[in-house]
Coordinates of C-alpha atoms in Angstrom, one line a residue:
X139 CA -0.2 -15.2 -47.0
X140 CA 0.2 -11.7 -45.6
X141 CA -0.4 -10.4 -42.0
X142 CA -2.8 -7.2 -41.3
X143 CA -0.9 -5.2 -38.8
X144 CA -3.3 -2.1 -39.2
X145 CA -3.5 -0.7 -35.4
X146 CA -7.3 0.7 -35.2
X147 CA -8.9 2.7 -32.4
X148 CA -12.1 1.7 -31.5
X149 CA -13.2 5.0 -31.3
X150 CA -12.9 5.9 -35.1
X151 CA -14.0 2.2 -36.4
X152 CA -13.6 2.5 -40.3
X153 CA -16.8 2.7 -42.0
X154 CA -18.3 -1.2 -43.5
X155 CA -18.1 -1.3 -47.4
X156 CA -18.4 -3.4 -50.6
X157 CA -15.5 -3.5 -53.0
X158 CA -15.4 -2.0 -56.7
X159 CA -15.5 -5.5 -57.7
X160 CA -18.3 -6.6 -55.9
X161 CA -20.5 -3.7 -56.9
X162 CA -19.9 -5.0 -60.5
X163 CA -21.0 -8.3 -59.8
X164 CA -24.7 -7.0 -58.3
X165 CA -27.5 -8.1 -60.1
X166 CA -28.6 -4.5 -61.3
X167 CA -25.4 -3.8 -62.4
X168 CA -24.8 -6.5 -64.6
X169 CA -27.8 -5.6 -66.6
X170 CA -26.2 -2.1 -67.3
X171 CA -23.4 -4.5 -69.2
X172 CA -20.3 -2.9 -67.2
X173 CA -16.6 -2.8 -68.8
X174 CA -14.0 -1.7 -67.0
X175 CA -11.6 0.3 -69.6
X176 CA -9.0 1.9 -66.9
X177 CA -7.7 1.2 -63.7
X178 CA -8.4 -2.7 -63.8
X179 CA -5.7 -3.1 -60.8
X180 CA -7.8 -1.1 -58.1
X181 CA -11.0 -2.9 -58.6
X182 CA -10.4 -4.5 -54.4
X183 CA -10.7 -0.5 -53.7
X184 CA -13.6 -0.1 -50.9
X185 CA -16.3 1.4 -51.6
X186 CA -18.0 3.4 -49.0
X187 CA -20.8 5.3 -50.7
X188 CA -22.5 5.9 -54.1
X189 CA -22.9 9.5 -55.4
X190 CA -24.5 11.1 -58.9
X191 CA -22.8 14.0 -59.7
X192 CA -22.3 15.9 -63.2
X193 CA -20.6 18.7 -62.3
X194 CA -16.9 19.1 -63.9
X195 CA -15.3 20.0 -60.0
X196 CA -16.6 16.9 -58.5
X197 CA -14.2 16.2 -56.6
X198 CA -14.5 19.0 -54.1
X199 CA -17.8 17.5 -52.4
X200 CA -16.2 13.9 -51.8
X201 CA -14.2 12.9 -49.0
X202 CA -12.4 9.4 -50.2
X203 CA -14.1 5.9 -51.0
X204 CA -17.3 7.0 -53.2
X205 CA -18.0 5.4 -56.5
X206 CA -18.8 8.0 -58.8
X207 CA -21.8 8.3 -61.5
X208 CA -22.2 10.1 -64.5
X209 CA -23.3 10.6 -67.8
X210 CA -20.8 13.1 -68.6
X211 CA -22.8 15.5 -70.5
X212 CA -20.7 18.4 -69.4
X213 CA -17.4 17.3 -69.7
X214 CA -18.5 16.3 -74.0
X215 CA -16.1 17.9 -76.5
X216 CA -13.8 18.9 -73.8
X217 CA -10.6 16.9 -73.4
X218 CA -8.9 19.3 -70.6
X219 CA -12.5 18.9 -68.7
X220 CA -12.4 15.2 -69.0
X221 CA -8.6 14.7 -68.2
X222 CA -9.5 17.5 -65.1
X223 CA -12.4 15.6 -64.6
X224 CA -10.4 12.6 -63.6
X225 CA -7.5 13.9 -62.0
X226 CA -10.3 15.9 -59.3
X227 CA -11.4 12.2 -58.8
X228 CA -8.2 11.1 -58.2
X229 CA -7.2 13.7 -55.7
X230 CA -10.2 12.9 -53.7
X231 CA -9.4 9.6 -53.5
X232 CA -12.8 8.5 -55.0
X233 CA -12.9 4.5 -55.3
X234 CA -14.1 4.5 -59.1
X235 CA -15.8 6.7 -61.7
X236 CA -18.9 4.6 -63.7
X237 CA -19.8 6.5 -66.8
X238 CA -23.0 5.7 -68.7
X239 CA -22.3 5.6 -72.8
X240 CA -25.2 7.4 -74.4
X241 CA -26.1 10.9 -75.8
X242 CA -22.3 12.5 -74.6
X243 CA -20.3 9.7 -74.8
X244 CA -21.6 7.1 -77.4
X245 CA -17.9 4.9 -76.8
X246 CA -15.4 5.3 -74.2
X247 CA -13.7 8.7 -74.3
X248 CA -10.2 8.1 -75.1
X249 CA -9.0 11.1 -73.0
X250 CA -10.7 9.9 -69.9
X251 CA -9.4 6.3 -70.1
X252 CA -5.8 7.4 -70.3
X253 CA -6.1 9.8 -67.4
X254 CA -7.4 7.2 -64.8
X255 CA -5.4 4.4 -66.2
X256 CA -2.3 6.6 -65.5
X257 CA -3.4 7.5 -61.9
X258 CA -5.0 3.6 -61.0
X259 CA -8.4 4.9 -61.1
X260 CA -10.8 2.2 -61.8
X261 CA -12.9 3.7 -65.0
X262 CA -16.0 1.3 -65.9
X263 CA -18.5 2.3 -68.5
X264 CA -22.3 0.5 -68.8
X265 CA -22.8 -0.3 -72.4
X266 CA -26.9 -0.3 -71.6
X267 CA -29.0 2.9 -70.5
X268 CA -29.0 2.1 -66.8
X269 CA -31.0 4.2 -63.7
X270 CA -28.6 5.2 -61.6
X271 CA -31.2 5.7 -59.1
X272 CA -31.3 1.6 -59.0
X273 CA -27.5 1.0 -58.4
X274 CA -27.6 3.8 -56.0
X275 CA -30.4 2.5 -54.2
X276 CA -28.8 -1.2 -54.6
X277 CA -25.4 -0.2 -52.9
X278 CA -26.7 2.3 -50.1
X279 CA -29.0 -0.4 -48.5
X280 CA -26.3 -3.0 -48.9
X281 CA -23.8 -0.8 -47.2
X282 CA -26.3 0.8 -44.2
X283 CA -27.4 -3.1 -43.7
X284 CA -23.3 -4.1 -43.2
X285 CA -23.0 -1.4 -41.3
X286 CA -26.0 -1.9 -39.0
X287 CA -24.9 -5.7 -38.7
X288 CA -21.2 -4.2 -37.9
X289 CA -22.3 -2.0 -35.1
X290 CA -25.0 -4.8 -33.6
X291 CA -21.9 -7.3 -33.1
X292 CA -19.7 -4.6 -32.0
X293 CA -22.4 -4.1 -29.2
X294 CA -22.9 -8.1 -29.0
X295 CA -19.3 -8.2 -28.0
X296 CA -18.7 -5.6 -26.2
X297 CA -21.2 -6.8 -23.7
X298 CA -20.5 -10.1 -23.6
X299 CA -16.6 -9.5 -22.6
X300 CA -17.7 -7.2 -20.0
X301 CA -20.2 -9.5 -18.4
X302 CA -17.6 -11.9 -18.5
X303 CA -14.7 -9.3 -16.8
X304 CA -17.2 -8.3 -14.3
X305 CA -17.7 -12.1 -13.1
X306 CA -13.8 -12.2 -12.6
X307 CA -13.7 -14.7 -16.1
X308 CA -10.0 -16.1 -16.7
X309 CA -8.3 -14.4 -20.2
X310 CA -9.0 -17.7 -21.6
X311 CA -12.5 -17.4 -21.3
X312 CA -12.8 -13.9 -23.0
X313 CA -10.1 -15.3 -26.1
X314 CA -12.8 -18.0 -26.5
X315 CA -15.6 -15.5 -26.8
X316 CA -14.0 -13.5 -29.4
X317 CA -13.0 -16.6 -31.2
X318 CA -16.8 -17.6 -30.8
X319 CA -18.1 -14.2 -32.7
X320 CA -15.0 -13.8 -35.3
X321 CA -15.1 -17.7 -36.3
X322 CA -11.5 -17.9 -36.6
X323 CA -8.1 -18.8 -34.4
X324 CA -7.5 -16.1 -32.1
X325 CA -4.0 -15.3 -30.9
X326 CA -2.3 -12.9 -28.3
X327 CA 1.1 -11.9 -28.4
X328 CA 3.4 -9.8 -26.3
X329 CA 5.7 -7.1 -28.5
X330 CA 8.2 -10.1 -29.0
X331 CA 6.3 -11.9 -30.9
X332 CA 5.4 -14.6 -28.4
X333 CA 2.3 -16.2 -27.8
X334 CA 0.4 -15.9 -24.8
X335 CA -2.6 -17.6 -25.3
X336 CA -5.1 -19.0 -28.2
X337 CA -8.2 -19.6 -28.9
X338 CA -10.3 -21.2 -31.9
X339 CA -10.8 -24.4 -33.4
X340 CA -8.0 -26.8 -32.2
X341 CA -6.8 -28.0 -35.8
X342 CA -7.3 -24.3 -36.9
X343 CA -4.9 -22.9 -34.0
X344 CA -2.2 -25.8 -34.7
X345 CA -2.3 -24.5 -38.2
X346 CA -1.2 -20.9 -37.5
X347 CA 1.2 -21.9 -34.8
X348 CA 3.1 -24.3 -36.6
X349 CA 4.1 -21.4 -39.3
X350 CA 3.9 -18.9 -36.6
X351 CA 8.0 -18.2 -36.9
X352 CA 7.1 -16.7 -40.4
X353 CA 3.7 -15.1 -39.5
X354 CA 5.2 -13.3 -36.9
X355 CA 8.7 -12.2 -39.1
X356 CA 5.7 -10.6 -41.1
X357 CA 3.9 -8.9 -38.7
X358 CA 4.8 -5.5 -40.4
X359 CA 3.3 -6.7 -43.3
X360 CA 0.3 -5.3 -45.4
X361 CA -3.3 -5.8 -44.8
X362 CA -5.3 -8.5 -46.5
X363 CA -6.7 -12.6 -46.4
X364 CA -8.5 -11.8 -43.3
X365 CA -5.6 -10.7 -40.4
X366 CA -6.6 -8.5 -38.7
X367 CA -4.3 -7.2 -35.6
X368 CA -5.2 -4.8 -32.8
X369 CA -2.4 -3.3 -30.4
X370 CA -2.9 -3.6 -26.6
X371 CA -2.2 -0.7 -24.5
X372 CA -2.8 1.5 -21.9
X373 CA -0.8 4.7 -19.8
X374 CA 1.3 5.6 -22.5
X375 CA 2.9 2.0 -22.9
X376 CA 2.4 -1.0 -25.5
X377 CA 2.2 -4.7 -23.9
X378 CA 1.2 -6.8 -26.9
X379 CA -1.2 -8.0 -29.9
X380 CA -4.5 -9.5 -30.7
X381 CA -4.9 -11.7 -34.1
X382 CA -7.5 -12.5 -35.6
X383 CA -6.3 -14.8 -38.2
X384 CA -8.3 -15.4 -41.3
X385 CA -11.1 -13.6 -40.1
X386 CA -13.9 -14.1 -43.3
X387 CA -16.2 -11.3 -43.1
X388 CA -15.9 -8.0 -44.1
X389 CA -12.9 -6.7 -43.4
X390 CA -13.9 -3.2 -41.6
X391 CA -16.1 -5.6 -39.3
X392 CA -12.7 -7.5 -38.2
X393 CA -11.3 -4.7 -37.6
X394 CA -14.2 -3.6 -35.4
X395 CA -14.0 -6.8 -33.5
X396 CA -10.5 -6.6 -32.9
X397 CA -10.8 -3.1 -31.2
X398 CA -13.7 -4.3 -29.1
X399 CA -11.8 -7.2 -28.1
X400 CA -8.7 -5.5 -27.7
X401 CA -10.7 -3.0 -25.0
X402 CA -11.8 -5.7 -23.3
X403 CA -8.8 -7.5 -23.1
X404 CA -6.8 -4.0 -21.5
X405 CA -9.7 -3.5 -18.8
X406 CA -8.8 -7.3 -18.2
X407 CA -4.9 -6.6 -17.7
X408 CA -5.5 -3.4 -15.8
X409 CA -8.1 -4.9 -13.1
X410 CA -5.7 -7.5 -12.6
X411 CA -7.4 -10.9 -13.8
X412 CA -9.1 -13.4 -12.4
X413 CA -6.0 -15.2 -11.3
X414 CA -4.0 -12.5 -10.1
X415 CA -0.9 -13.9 -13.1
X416 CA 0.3 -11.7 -15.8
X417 CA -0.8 -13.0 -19.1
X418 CA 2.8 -14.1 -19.4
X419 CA 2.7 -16.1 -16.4
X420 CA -1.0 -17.8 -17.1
X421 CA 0.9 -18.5 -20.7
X422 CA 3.7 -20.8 -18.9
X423 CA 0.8 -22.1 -16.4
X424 CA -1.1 -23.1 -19.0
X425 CA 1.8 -24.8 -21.1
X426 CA 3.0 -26.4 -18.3
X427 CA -0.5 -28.0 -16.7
X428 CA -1.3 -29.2 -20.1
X429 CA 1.9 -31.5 -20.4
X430 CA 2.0 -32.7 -16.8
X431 CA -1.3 -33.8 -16.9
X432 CA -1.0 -35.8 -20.1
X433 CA -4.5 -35.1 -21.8
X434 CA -3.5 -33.3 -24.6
X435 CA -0.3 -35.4 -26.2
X436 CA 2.8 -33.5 -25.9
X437 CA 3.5 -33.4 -30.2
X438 CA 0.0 -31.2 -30.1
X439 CA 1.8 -28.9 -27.7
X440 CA 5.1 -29.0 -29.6
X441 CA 3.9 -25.9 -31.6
X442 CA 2.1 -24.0 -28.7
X443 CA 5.7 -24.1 -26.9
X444 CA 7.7 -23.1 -29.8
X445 CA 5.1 -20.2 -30.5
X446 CA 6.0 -19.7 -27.0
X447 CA 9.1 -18.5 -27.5
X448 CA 10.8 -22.0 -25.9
X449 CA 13.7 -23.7 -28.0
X450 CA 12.4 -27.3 -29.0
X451 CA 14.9 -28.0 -31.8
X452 CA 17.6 -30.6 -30.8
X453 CA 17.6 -29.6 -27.1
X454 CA 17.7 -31.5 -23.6
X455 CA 14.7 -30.7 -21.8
X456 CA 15.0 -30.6 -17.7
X457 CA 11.8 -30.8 -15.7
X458 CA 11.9 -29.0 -12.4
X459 CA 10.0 -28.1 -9.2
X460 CA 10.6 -26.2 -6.7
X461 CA 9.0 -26.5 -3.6
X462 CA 7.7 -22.9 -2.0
X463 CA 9.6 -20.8 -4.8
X464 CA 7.9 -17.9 -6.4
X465 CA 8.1 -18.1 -9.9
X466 CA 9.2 -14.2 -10.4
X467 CA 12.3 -15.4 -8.1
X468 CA 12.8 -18.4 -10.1
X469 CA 12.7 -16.2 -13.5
X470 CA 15.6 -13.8 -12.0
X471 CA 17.9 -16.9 -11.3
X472 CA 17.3 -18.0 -14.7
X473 CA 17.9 -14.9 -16.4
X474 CA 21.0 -14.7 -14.0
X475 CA 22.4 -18.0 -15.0
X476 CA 21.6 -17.4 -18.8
X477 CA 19.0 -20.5 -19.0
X478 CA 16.4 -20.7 -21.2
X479 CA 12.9 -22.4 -19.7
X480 CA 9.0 -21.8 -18.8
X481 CA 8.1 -21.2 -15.2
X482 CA 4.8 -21.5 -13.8
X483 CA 3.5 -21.9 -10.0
X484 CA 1.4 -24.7 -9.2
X485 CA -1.5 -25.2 -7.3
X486 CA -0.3 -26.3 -4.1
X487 CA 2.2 -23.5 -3.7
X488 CA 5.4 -24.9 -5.8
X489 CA 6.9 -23.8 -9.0
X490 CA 7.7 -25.9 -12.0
X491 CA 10.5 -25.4 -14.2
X492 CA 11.1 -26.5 -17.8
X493 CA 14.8 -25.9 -18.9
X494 CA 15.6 -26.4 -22.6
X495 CA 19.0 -26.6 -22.6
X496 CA 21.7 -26.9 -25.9
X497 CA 22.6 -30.8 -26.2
X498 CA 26.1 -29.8 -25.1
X499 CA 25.3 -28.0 -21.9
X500 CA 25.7 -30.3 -18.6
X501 CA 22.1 -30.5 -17.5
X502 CA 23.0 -32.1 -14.3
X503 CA 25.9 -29.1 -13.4
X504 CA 23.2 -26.6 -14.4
X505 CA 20.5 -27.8 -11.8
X506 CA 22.7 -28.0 -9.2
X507 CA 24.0 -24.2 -9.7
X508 CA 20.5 -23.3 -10.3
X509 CA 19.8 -25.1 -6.8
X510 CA 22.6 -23.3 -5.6
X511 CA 21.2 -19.3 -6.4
X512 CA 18.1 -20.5 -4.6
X513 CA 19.6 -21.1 -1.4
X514 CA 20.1 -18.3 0.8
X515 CA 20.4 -17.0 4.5
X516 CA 16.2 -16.2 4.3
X517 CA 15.7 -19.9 2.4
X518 CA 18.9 -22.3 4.0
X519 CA 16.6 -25.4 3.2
X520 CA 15.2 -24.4 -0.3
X521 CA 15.2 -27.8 -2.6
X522 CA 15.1 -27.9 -6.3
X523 CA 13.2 -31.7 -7.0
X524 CA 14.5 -33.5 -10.6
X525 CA 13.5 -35.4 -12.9
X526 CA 16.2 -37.2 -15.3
X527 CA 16.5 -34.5 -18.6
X528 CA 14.9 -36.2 -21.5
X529 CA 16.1 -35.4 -25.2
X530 CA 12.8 -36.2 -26.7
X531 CA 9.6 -33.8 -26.5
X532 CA 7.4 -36.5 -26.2
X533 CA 9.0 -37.8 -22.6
X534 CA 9.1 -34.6 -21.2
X535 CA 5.0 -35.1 -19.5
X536 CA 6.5 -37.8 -17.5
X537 CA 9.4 -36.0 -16.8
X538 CA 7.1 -33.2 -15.3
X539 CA 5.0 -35.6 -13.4
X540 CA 8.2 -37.1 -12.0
X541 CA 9.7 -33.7 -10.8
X542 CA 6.0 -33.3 -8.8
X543 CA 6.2 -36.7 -7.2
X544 CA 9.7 -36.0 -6.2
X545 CA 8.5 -32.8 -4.5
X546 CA 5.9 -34.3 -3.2
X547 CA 7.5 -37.2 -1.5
X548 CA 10.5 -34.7 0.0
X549 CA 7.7 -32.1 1.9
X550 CA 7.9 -32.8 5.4
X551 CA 11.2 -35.2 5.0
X552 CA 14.0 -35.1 7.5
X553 CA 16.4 -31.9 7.5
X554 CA 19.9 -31.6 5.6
X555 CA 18.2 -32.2 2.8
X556 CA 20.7 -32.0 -0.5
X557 CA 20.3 -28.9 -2.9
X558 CA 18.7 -31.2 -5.5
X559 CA 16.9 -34.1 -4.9
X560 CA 15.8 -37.0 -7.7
X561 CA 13.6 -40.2 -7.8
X562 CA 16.8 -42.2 -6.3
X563 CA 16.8 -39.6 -2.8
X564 CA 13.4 -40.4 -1.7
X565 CA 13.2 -43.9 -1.4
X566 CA 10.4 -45.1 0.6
X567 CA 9.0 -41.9 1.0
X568 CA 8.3 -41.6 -2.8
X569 CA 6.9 -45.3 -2.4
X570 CA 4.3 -43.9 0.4
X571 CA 3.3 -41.1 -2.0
X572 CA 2.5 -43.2 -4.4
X573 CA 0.6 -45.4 -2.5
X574 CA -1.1 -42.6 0.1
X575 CA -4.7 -43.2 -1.4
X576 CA -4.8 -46.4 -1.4
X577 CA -7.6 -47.5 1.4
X578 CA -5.5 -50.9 2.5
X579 CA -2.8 -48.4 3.2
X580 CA -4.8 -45.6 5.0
X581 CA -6.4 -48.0 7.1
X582 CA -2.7 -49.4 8.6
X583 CA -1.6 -46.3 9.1
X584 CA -5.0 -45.0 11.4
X585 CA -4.6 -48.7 12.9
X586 CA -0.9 -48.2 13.6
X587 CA -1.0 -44.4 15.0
X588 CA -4.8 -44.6 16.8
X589 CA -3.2 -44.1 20.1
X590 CA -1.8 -41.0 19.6
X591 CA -4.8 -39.9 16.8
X592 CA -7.5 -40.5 18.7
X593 CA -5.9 -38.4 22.0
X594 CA -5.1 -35.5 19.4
X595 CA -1.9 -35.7 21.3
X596 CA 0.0 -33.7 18.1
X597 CA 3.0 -32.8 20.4
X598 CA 3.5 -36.1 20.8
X599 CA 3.1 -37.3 16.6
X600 CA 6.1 -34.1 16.1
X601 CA 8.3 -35.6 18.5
X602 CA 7.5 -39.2 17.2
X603 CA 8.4 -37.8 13.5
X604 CA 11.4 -36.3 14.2
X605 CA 12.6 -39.0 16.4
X606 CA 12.1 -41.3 13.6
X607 CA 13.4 -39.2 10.5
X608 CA 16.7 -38.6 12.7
X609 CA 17.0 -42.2 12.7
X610 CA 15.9 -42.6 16.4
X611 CA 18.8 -39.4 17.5
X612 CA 17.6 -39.1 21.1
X613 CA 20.2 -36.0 20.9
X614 CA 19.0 -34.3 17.9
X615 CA 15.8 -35.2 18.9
X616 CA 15.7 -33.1 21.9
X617 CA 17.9 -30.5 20.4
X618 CA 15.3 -29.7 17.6
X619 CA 12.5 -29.7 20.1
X620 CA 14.6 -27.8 22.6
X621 CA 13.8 -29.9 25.1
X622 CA 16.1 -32.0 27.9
X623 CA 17.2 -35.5 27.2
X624 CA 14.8 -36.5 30.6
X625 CA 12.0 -34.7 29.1
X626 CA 12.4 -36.5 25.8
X627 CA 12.5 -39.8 27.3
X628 CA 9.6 -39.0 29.5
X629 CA 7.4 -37.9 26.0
X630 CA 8.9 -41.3 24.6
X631 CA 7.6 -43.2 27.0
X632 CA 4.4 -41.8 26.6
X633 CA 4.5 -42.8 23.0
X634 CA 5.4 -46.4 23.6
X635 CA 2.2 -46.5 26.1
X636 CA -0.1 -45.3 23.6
X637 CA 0.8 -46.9 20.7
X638 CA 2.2 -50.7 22.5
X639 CA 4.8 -50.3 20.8
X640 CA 8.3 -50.7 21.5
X641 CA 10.7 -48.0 20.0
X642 CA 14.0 -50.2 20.5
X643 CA 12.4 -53.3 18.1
X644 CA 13.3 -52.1 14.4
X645 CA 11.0 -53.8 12.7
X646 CA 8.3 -52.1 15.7
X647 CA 9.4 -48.7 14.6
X648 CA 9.5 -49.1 10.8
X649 CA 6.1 -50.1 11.1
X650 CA 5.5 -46.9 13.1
X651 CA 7.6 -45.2 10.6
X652 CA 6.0 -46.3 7.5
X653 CA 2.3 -45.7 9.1
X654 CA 3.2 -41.8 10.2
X655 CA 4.8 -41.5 6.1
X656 CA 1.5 -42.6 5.0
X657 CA -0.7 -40.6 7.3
X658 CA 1.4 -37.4 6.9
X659 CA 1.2 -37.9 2.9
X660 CA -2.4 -38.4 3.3
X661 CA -2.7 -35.1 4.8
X662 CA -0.4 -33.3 2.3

C-alpha cells in the first residue's frame, strides 16, 4: 500500500479523466479490436482529452494527457516521419497514440512500435475500420460528465463546511462531513506525523490507525490506491495534513475534495474554533473524555493513542488531575521534567494528565516533582490528585475516573493540603462525593443545616466550615477569618442556636460535619 502525498491547490484542481486502460475497455472501442503493441507499462496514464490529428508535427498543438488518433496516412513509407512522429508524441507528454490498420498501415509499423516502446509510450492499434468520431464522441462526454460531477461535489462541499464554520461547528463535525462525501476514513495530522483527529467508519479508521507507524514512515511516498493528502496552511507557515485514505473514486475528484476540505479546515484554525482549543489540544480532549468515561473500551482506543503520538508499549501509565491548572502550564512542566503524557482541561475547570512512563521510572517520585514545579509563590496551594499507575492499558479508564474523584473530593477541603493527594488522603470526604446525589443523603444534610440555610446566614456556614475542617481550632479559626477570639465565640454561639446543636458533643459535630461535606459537594 502506498501513501499519495501530492500537495494540490485548490485553485488549479487537476482536470477529471479516464485512464488509457479504461478507454480500451469502452464498449465502442472494443469493437475496433484494440492491441496494444508498445508501451504496455503506461496504460494507468490519464487521459484527459481525445484529439484526431494526421499531421506529422502533432505534437506542437497538445499540451500533455491527450490520447492521440490516426490513420497515419502521411507518415506511410517514411520511417524518420514515423520514428519523429513518435518522439513529438512523447515530448508532449501525450497519454497514447491509437493508430487505425488500413490503407497506410495494413500491420503494425515496425518503426513506430520500437520508438514508443523505447520512450513508454502506450501504442495501440484497432484491427477493425473504426469511426473515430465514435470513440471521440464516447470519451469527451464521459470526461465533461466526471468533470461536471467533480465540480458539483466540489461545490456540495464547499458549502456545506462553510455552513457548518459559520454555525461555530466543532473540527469534528466538519472531519465527519468530509468523511460523509469522500466515503472513506479521514485523518488529520500535524507535520509530525501525529494524529489529531478522525473521522469515517469506526472499523475502517481502526484499520489505518493500527498500521499508521508505517503509513506515516511513508508519507513521502508516491501517489496511488486512493490517498490522497492535502497540506494545511496559511501566512507563510505549514501546521499539518488531511488524509483521505482509500478514497474510491476518481482520483482527480479526491484530490479536489481534499483541497476543498483542506480550505475549510484553515478558515476553521484561523477563526479560532468553536471551542477556542488548538486542534492539538481538542486531540488530547478528545482522547482523554473518551477513556474516562468508559463508553468506548479502552483496547479500541489503544490505536487512536499510539497514532497520537503516546507510548503504549510496556509502559506505566499515571492518571492525573489537576485542579485549576491550565493545560499550556501543565505541558511546559512536562516538557521541563522530560515526561511523556496527554493533557487536556476538563469541563469544570481542571486538567487531566496521562503520563506514560518507562517501566523503570519511579512513577510515584515523578508526580511528586511534577507536583512540586506546580507550586509557586502565585499558586502556594496548587494540588496534583492521583490515581495508583496501572501497567495495563485497559485499567487506565478507572485510573482516570479515580484521579477526578480524588479532585473532586479535595475542592473546598481544609488548607495545608499535601502536594499530591490519592484515594487514601480523602477519606470521608471522597465517601460524601460519592454519595452527594443520593436523595437519603441530601435530605440529612438540608435537615441538619436548615437553621443556618433557610436564614441565608452564609457568614455564618464559612465560619462553621472552617471551624470544623480545622478540627474545631478556635485560634485558627479566628485567625483565617481575621476576626477576635470574642467575636468568634459570639458567631459560634449563634450557630449552636440555630442549628440546636452543641459544638462540644463530637458525635453533635460530626453530624454537622458530615451534613455541610454533603451539601457543599452537592453544590460543587
Amino acid at each position: 500500500m502506498s501513501l499519495t502525498s501530492e500537495f494540490r491547490h485548490a485553485s488549479r484542481p487537476e482536470e477529471p479523466a479516464l485512464s488509457v486502460r479504461q478507454v480500451l475497455t469502452l464498449e465502442r472501442v472494443l469493437a475496433g479490436e484494440p492491441e496494444v503493441v508498445a508501451g504496455a507499462d503506461g496504460l494507468d496514464r490519464a487521459v484527459r482529452w481525445v484529439h484526431v490529428a494526421e499531421a506529422a508535427d502533432v505534437g506542437v498543438m497538445l499540451t500533455g494527457g491527450e490520447m492521440v488518433l490516426t490513420t497515419g496516412v502521411l507518415l506511410a513509407g517514411d520511417e524518420a516521419k514515423q520514428a519523429a512522429y513518435i518522439q513529438s508524441l512523447h515530448r508532449a507528454e501525450a497519454a497514447a497514440v491509437v493508430l487505425g490498420l488500413g490503407r497506410a498501415f495494413p500491420t503494425p509499423p515496425e518503426v513506430m512500435r520500437r520508438a514508443a516502446e523505447r520512450c513508454g509510450l502506450p501504442l495501440v492499434v484497432l484491427h477493425r475500420p473504426f469511426p473515430f468520431a465514435e470513440l471521440t464522441e464516447e470519451v469527451q462526454s464521459r470526461l465533461v460528465r466526471a468533470k461536471f460531477a467533480a465540480v458539483s461535489l466540489s461545490e456540495s462541499v464547499r458549502t456545506s463546511l462553510t455552513a457548518l464554520i459559520t454555525s461555530g461547528a466543532p473540527l469534528q463535525r466538519l472531519l465527519d462531513e468530509v468523511a460523509q462525501h469522500s466515503g472513506c476514513p479521514v485523518v488529520l495530522t500535524n507535520l509530525a506525523h501525529r494524529v489529531l483527529a478522525t473521522a469515517g467508519e469506526r472499523s475502517a479508521v481502526d484499520d489505518v490507525l493500527r498500521d499508521w507507524e508505517r503509513i506515516a514512515r511513508q508519507a513521502g511516498g508516491s501517489e496511488g490506491d486512493g490517498w490522497v493528502r492535502a497540506e494545511l496552511g496559511g501566512r507563510g507557515e505549514r501546521w499539518g495534513r488531511l488524509l483521505l485514505c482509500g478514497y474510491r473514486g476518481d482520483s482527480a475528484t479526491g484530490r479536489l475534495l481534499a483541497d476543498r476540505a483542506a480550505e475549510a479546515l484553515v478558515l476553521h484554525r484561523m477563526l479560532g474554533g468553536a471551542s477556542g482549543r488548538t486542534w492539538e489540544e481538542q486531540s488530547a480532549h478528545g482522547l482523554l473524555t473518551d477513556l474516562a468515561s468508559g463508553i468506548v473500551p479502552a483496547r479500541h482506543l489503544l490505536p487512536r493513542a499510539r497514532a497520537a503520538g503516546l507510548p503504549v508499549n510496556r509502559r506505566t501509565f499515571v492518571p492525573l488531575v489537576v485542579p485549576g491548572a491550565e493545560p499550556e502550564r501543565l505541558d511546559r512542566v512536562l516538557r521541563t521534567l522530560g515526561l511523556t503524557g496527554l493533557v487536556a482541561e476538563l469541563a469544570d475547570g481542571a486538567t487531566a494528565v496521562l503520563l506514560s512512563l518507562a517501566r523503570d521510572q519511579d512513577a510515584e517520585a515523578l508526580t511528586g516533582r511534577l507536583a512540586a514545579r506546580l507550586r509557586t509563590p502565585e499558586l502556594p496551594d496548587a494540588v496534583v490528585a492521583a490515581a495508583d499507575p496501572r501497567t495495563c492499558w485497559d485499567d487506565v479508564p478507572a485510573g482516570l475516573r479515580e484521579a477526578r474523584h480524588v479532585a473532586d473530593a479535595v475542592a473546598g477541603a481544609a488548607l495545608d493540603r499535601p502536594a499530591v493527594v490519592r484515594l487514601r488522603d480523602v477519606h470521608l470526604r471522597g465517601l460524601i462525593r460519592l454519595l452527594r446525589d443520593d436523595p437519603e443523603v441530601q435530605s440529612f444534610a438540608e435537615r441538619e443545616l436548615d437553621g443556618l440555610l433557610c436564614g441565608g446566614e452564609g457568614e455564618l456556614l464559612d465560619v462553621l466550615r472552617t471551624y470544623l475542617a480545622t478540627g474545631r481550632n478556635k485560634s485558627r479559626t479566628a485567625q483565617l477569618h481575621h476576626v477576635s477570639r470574642p467575636a468568634l465565640y459570639r458567631r459560634l454561639e449563634a450557630i449552636q442556636a440555630r442549628l440546636g446543636i452543641d459544638l462540644d458533643d463530637f458525635e453533635q459535630a460530626a453530624s454537622v460535619h458530615i451534613a455541610l461535606l454533603a451539601h457543599d459537594a452537592q453544590q460543587g
